[in-house]
Amino acid sequence: MNIEAVKSIYFFEMARTRRTLLQSVVSPVISTSLYFIVFGAAIGARIQEIDGISYGAFITPGLMMLTLLTQCIGNGSFGIYFPKFTGTIYEVLSSPISMVEIVLGYVGAAATKGLMIGTIILATASLFVDLSIAHPFVMLFFFVLTAVTFSLFGFIIGIWAKDFEQLNLIPMLVVPPLVFLGGSFYSIDMLPPFWRAVSHFNPVLYLISGFRWSFFEISDVNPVASAVIILVFLTLCMAVLTWIFRTGYKLRN
């Protein structure tokens, strides 16, 4: 394992966060504050509690997942796409480092950024609502596993994308609707039976439900099922990446 190569890629990507501090850190904090102001004031005034949890606290795990997914996918995809766009990807591919080391550097940096922003969102949320974490180790499990999994997913998107439009397609147009419809701001038990059944086909529901269970011990689905879904998706991403590196798909042509 070439640790110096992994460190070089990792710290190079992390340096980009420092150069774009306003966009990387301040923007998510402002967005989260607006969510709490709008949803907490408008909807929270009508829905005081859900399953015995105050509405503001109930939506916190969903907001964290929304930020975590968009940040990890966005950072993971841009990290590998920009070298492709500028042509510097060939310097990385021709250097004496393995594909595993390349993935560790880029995906590790993307996951770290997502975890940092997610932690800031949690701290911001605590300014608005009283939060308690019933199972901190389970919360960290879901938090870290989701960050790594969707950073890998973003890495795959960055390799697949041929322009900036495709690069932003999934993080901007697919992920937010899935999160909003995945029980971020409500319990699916509040839905009619038909839409409740449809919601179970939304994979993000399992992420949010498992993460929420670690906070309040309430969940729309079994938290074990949530963990299995994430692990299955992680395995699928690793299998796709293995195929990409074996074939050189959109990397060596």
Coordinates of C-alpha atoms in Angstrom, one line a residue:
M1 CA 0.0 0.0 0.0
N2 CA 1.5 3.3 -1.1
I3 CA 0.4 5.5 1.9
E4 CA 2.1 8.6 0.6
A5 CA 0.1 8.4 -2.7
V6 CA -3.2 8.1 -0.8
K7 CA -2.2 11.0 1.5
S8 CA -1.3 13.2 -1.5
I9 CA -4.7 12.6 -3.2
Y10 CA -6.6 12.9 0.1
F11 CA -5.0 16.2 1.2
F12 CA -5.2 17.7 -2.2
E13 CA -8.9 17.1 -2.2
M14 CA -9.3 18.4 1.3
A15 CA -7.4 21.6 0.4
R16 CA -10.2 22.3 -2.1
T17 CA -12.7 22.5 0.8
R18 CA -10.5 25.2 2.4
R19 CA -10.4 27.1 -0.8
T20 CA -14.2 27.0 -1.1
L21 CA -15.1 27.4 2.5
L22 CA -18.1 29.6 1.9
Q23 CA -19.7 27.1 -0.5
S24 CA -18.6 24.0 1.5
V25 CA -19.5 25.0 5.0
V26 CA -21.5 28.2 5.3
S27 CA -24.0 27.3 2.6
P28 CA -25.2 24.1 4.3
V29 CA -25.5 25.8 7.7
I30 CA -27.7 28.6 6.2
S31 CA -29.8 26.0 4.4
T32 CA -30.3 24.0 7.5
S33 CA -31.2 27.0 9.5
L34 CA -33.8 28.0 6.9
Y35 CA -35.3 24.4 7.0
F36 CA -35.8 24.7 10.7
I37 CA -37.2 28.2 10.5
V38 CA -39.6 27.3 7.6
F39 CA -40.6 23.8 8.5
G40 CA -40.3 24.3 12.3
A41 CA -42.4 27.4 12.3
A42 CA -44.9 26.6 9.5
I43 CA -45.4 22.8 9.9
G44 CA -44.2 22.5 13.5
A45 CA -47.0 24.8 14.6
R46 CA -49.5 22.3 13.2
I47 CA -47.7 19.1 14.0
Q48 CA -46.4 19.4 17.5
E49 CA -45.1 15.9 17.9
I50 CA -44.6 12.7 15.9
D51 CA -44.5 9.5 18.0
G52 CA -43.8 11.5 21.1
I53 CA -40.9 13.4 19.5
S54 CA -41.0 17.2 18.9
Y55 CA -41.3 17.9 15.2
G56 CA -38.1 19.9 15.1
A57 CA -36.1 17.0 16.6
F58 CA -37.9 14.5 14.4
I59 CA -36.8 16.1 11.1
T60 CA -33.1 16.5 12.2
P61 CA -32.0 13.0 11.1
G62 CA -33.7 13.6 7.7
L63 CA -31.9 17.0 7.3
M64 CA -28.6 15.4 8.1
M65 CA -29.2 12.6 5.6
L66 CA -30.2 15.1 2.9
T67 CA -27.0 17.0 3.4
L68 CA -24.8 13.9 3.8
L69 CA -26.1 12.3 0.6
T70 CA -25.8 15.5 -1.6
Q71 CA -22.4 16.4 -0.2
C72 CA -20.9 12.9 -0.5
I73 CA -22.2 12.3 -4.0
G74 CA -21.3 15.8 -5.1
N75 CA -17.7 15.7 -3.7
G76 CA -17.1 12.2 -4.7
S77 CA -18.2 12.8 -8.3
F78 CA -16.5 16.2 -8.8
G79 CA -13.2 14.9 -7.3
I80 CA -12.7 12.4 -10.1
Y81 CA -14.6 14.2 -12.8
F82 CA -12.5 17.4 -12.7
P83 CA -9.2 15.6 -13.4
K84 CA -11.0 13.9 -16.4
F85 CA -12.2 17.3 -17.5
T86 CA -8.8 18.9 -17.4
G87 CA -6.9 15.8 -18.6
T88 CA -4.8 15.5 -15.4
I89 CA -6.4 12.1 -14.8
Y90 CA -3.8 10.5 -17.0
E91 CA -1.0 11.7 -14.7
V92 CA -2.8 9.8 -11.8
L93 CA -3.4 6.7 -13.9
S94 CA 0.2 6.5 -15.2
S95 CA 1.7 7.0 -11.7
P96 CA 2.9 3.9 -9.7
I97 CA -0.2 3.7 -7.6
S98 CA -3.0 1.1 -7.6
M99 CA -6.7 1.7 -8.3
V100 CA -7.4 0.9 -4.7
E101 CA -5.1 3.7 -3.5
I102 CA -6.8 6.1 -5.9
V103 CA -10.2 5.2 -4.6
L104 CA -9.0 5.5 -1.0
G105 CA -7.7 9.0 -1.6
Y106 CA -10.7 10.4 -3.5
V107 CA -13.5 8.6 -1.7
G108 CA -11.8 9.1 1.7
A109 CA -11.7 12.8 1.2
A110 CA -15.3 13.0 -0.1
A111 CA -16.5 10.9 2.9
T112 CA -14.6 13.1 5.3
K113 CA -16.1 16.3 3.9
G114 CA -19.6 14.8 4.1
L115 CA -19.0 13.8 7.8
M116 CA -17.7 17.2 8.6
I117 CA -20.7 18.9 7.1
G118 CA -23.1 16.4 8.7
T119 CA -21.5 17.1 12.1
I120 CA -21.9 20.9 11.6
I121 CA -25.5 20.3 10.6
L122 CA -26.0 18.4 13.9
A123 CA -24.4 21.2 15.9
T124 CA -26.6 23.7 14.0
A125 CA -29.8 21.7 14.7
S126 CA -28.9 21.6 18.4
L127 CA -29.3 25.4 18.5
F128 CA -32.9 25.1 17.5
V129 CA -34.1 21.9 19.2
D130 CA -33.2 19.6 22.1
L131 CA -31.5 16.5 20.8
S132 CA -30.6 13.3 22.4
I133 CA -28.9 10.3 20.8
A134 CA -30.2 7.0 22.3
H135 CA -27.6 4.8 20.5
P136 CA -24.5 6.9 19.6
F137 CA -22.5 3.9 18.3
V138 CA -25.3 2.9 16.0
M139 CA -25.6 6.5 14.9
L140 CA -21.9 6.6 14.0
F141 CA -22.3 3.3 12.2
F142 CA -25.1 4.6 9.9
F143 CA -23.3 8.0 9.6
V144 CA -20.0 6.7 8.5
L145 CA -21.3 3.8 6.4
T146 CA -23.7 6.1 4.5
A147 CA -20.9 8.6 3.9
V148 CA -18.5 6.0 2.5
T149 CA -21.2 4.3 0.4
F150 CA -22.5 7.4 -1.3
S151 CA -19.0 8.8 -1.8
L152 CA -18.3 5.6 -3.7
F153 CA -21.5 6.1 -5.6
G154 CA -20.5 9.7 -6.4
F155 CA -17.1 8.5 -7.6
I156 CA -18.9 6.2 -10.0
I157 CA -21.0 9.1 -11.2
G158 CA -17.9 11.2 -11.8
I159 CA -16.4 8.5 -14.0
W160 CA -19.7 8.0 -15.9
A161 CA -20.5 11.7 -16.5
K162 CA -19.4 13.1 -19.8
D163 CA -20.3 16.8 -18.9
F164 CA -21.3 18.9 -16.0
E165 CA -25.0 18.4 -16.8
Q166 CA -24.7 14.7 -16.2
L167 CA -22.5 15.3 -13.2
N168 CA -25.2 17.2 -11.4
L169 CA -28.1 15.1 -12.7
I170 CA -28.3 12.6 -9.8
P171 CA -27.2 14.9 -6.9
M172 CA -29.6 17.7 -7.9
L173 CA -32.6 16.0 -9.5
V174 CA -32.7 12.5 -8.1
V175 CA -31.4 12.5 -4.5
P176 CA -33.4 15.5 -3.1
P177 CA -36.9 14.1 -4.2
L178 CA -36.0 10.7 -2.8
V179 CA -35.0 12.2 0.5
F180 CA -38.1 14.4 0.7
L181 CA -40.3 11.4 -0.1
G182 CA -38.4 9.1 2.2
G183 CA -39.9 10.2 5.4
S184 CA -37.5 13.1 6.2
F185 CA -40.2 15.5 7.4
Y186 CA -43.0 13.0 8.2
S187 CA -43.6 9.4 9.3
I188 CA -44.9 7.2 6.5
D189 CA -47.5 6.0 9.0
M190 CA -49.2 9.3 8.3
L191 CA -49.7 8.3 4.6
P192 CA -52.7 6.4 3.1
P193 CA -52.0 2.7 2.8
F194 CA -51.3 2.8 -1.0
W195 CA -48.6 5.5 -0.7
R196 CA -47.2 3.9 2.5
A197 CA -46.6 0.7 0.4
V198 CA -45.0 2.7 -2.4
S199 CA -42.7 4.4 0.1
H200 CA -41.1 1.1 0.9
F201 CA -39.6 1.0 -2.6
N202 CA -37.7 4.2 -1.9
P203 CA -34.2 3.1 -0.7
V204 CA -33.6 6.4 1.1
L205 CA -36.5 5.6 3.5
Y206 CA -34.3 2.8 4.9
L207 CA -31.3 5.2 5.4
I208 CA -33.4 7.8 7.2
S209 CA -35.4 5.3 9.3
G210 CA -32.3 3.5 10.5
F211 CA -30.5 6.8 11.3
R212 CA -33.6 8.2 13.1
W213 CA -33.8 5.0 15.2
S214 CA -30.3 5.6 16.6
F215 CA -31.6 9.0 17.8
F216 CA -35.1 8.3 19.2
E217 CA -35.6 4.5 18.9
I218 CA -38.5 5.1 16.5
S219 CA -38.4 3.9 12.9
D220 CA -40.7 3.4 9.9
V221 CA -38.8 0.2 9.1
N222 CA -36.6 -2.3 11.0
P223 CA -33.2 -0.7 11.6
V224 CA -31.6 -4.1 10.8
A225 CA -33.2 -3.9 7.3
S226 CA -31.8 -0.4 7.0
A227 CA -28.2 -1.6 7.7
V228 CA -28.6 -4.5 5.2
I229 CA -29.8 -2.1 2.5
I230 CA -26.8 0.1 2.9
L231 CA -24.4 -2.8 3.0
V232 CA -26.0 -4.3 -0.2
F233 CA -25.6 -0.9 -2.0
L234 CA -22.0 -0.6 -0.8
T235 CA -21.3 -4.0 -2.2
L236 CA -22.9 -3.1 -5.4
C237 CA -20.8 0.1 -5.7
M238 CA -17.6 -1.9 -5.0
A239 CA -18.5 -4.4 -7.7
V240 CA -19.2 -1.7 -10.3
L241 CA -15.9 0.0 -9.4
T242 CA -14.0 -3.2 -9.8
W243 CA -15.5 -3.7 -13.2
I244 CA -14.7 -0.1 -14.2
F245 CA -11.0 -0.5 -13.2
R246 CA -10.7 -3.8 -14.9
T247 CA -12.1 -2.5 -18.2
G248 CA -10.9 1.1 -18.0
Y249 CA -14.4 2.3 -18.7
K250 CA -14.3 6.0 -19.5
L251 CA -10.9 6.2 -18.0
R252 CA -8.5 5.0 -20.6
N253 CA -10.3 5.9 -23.8

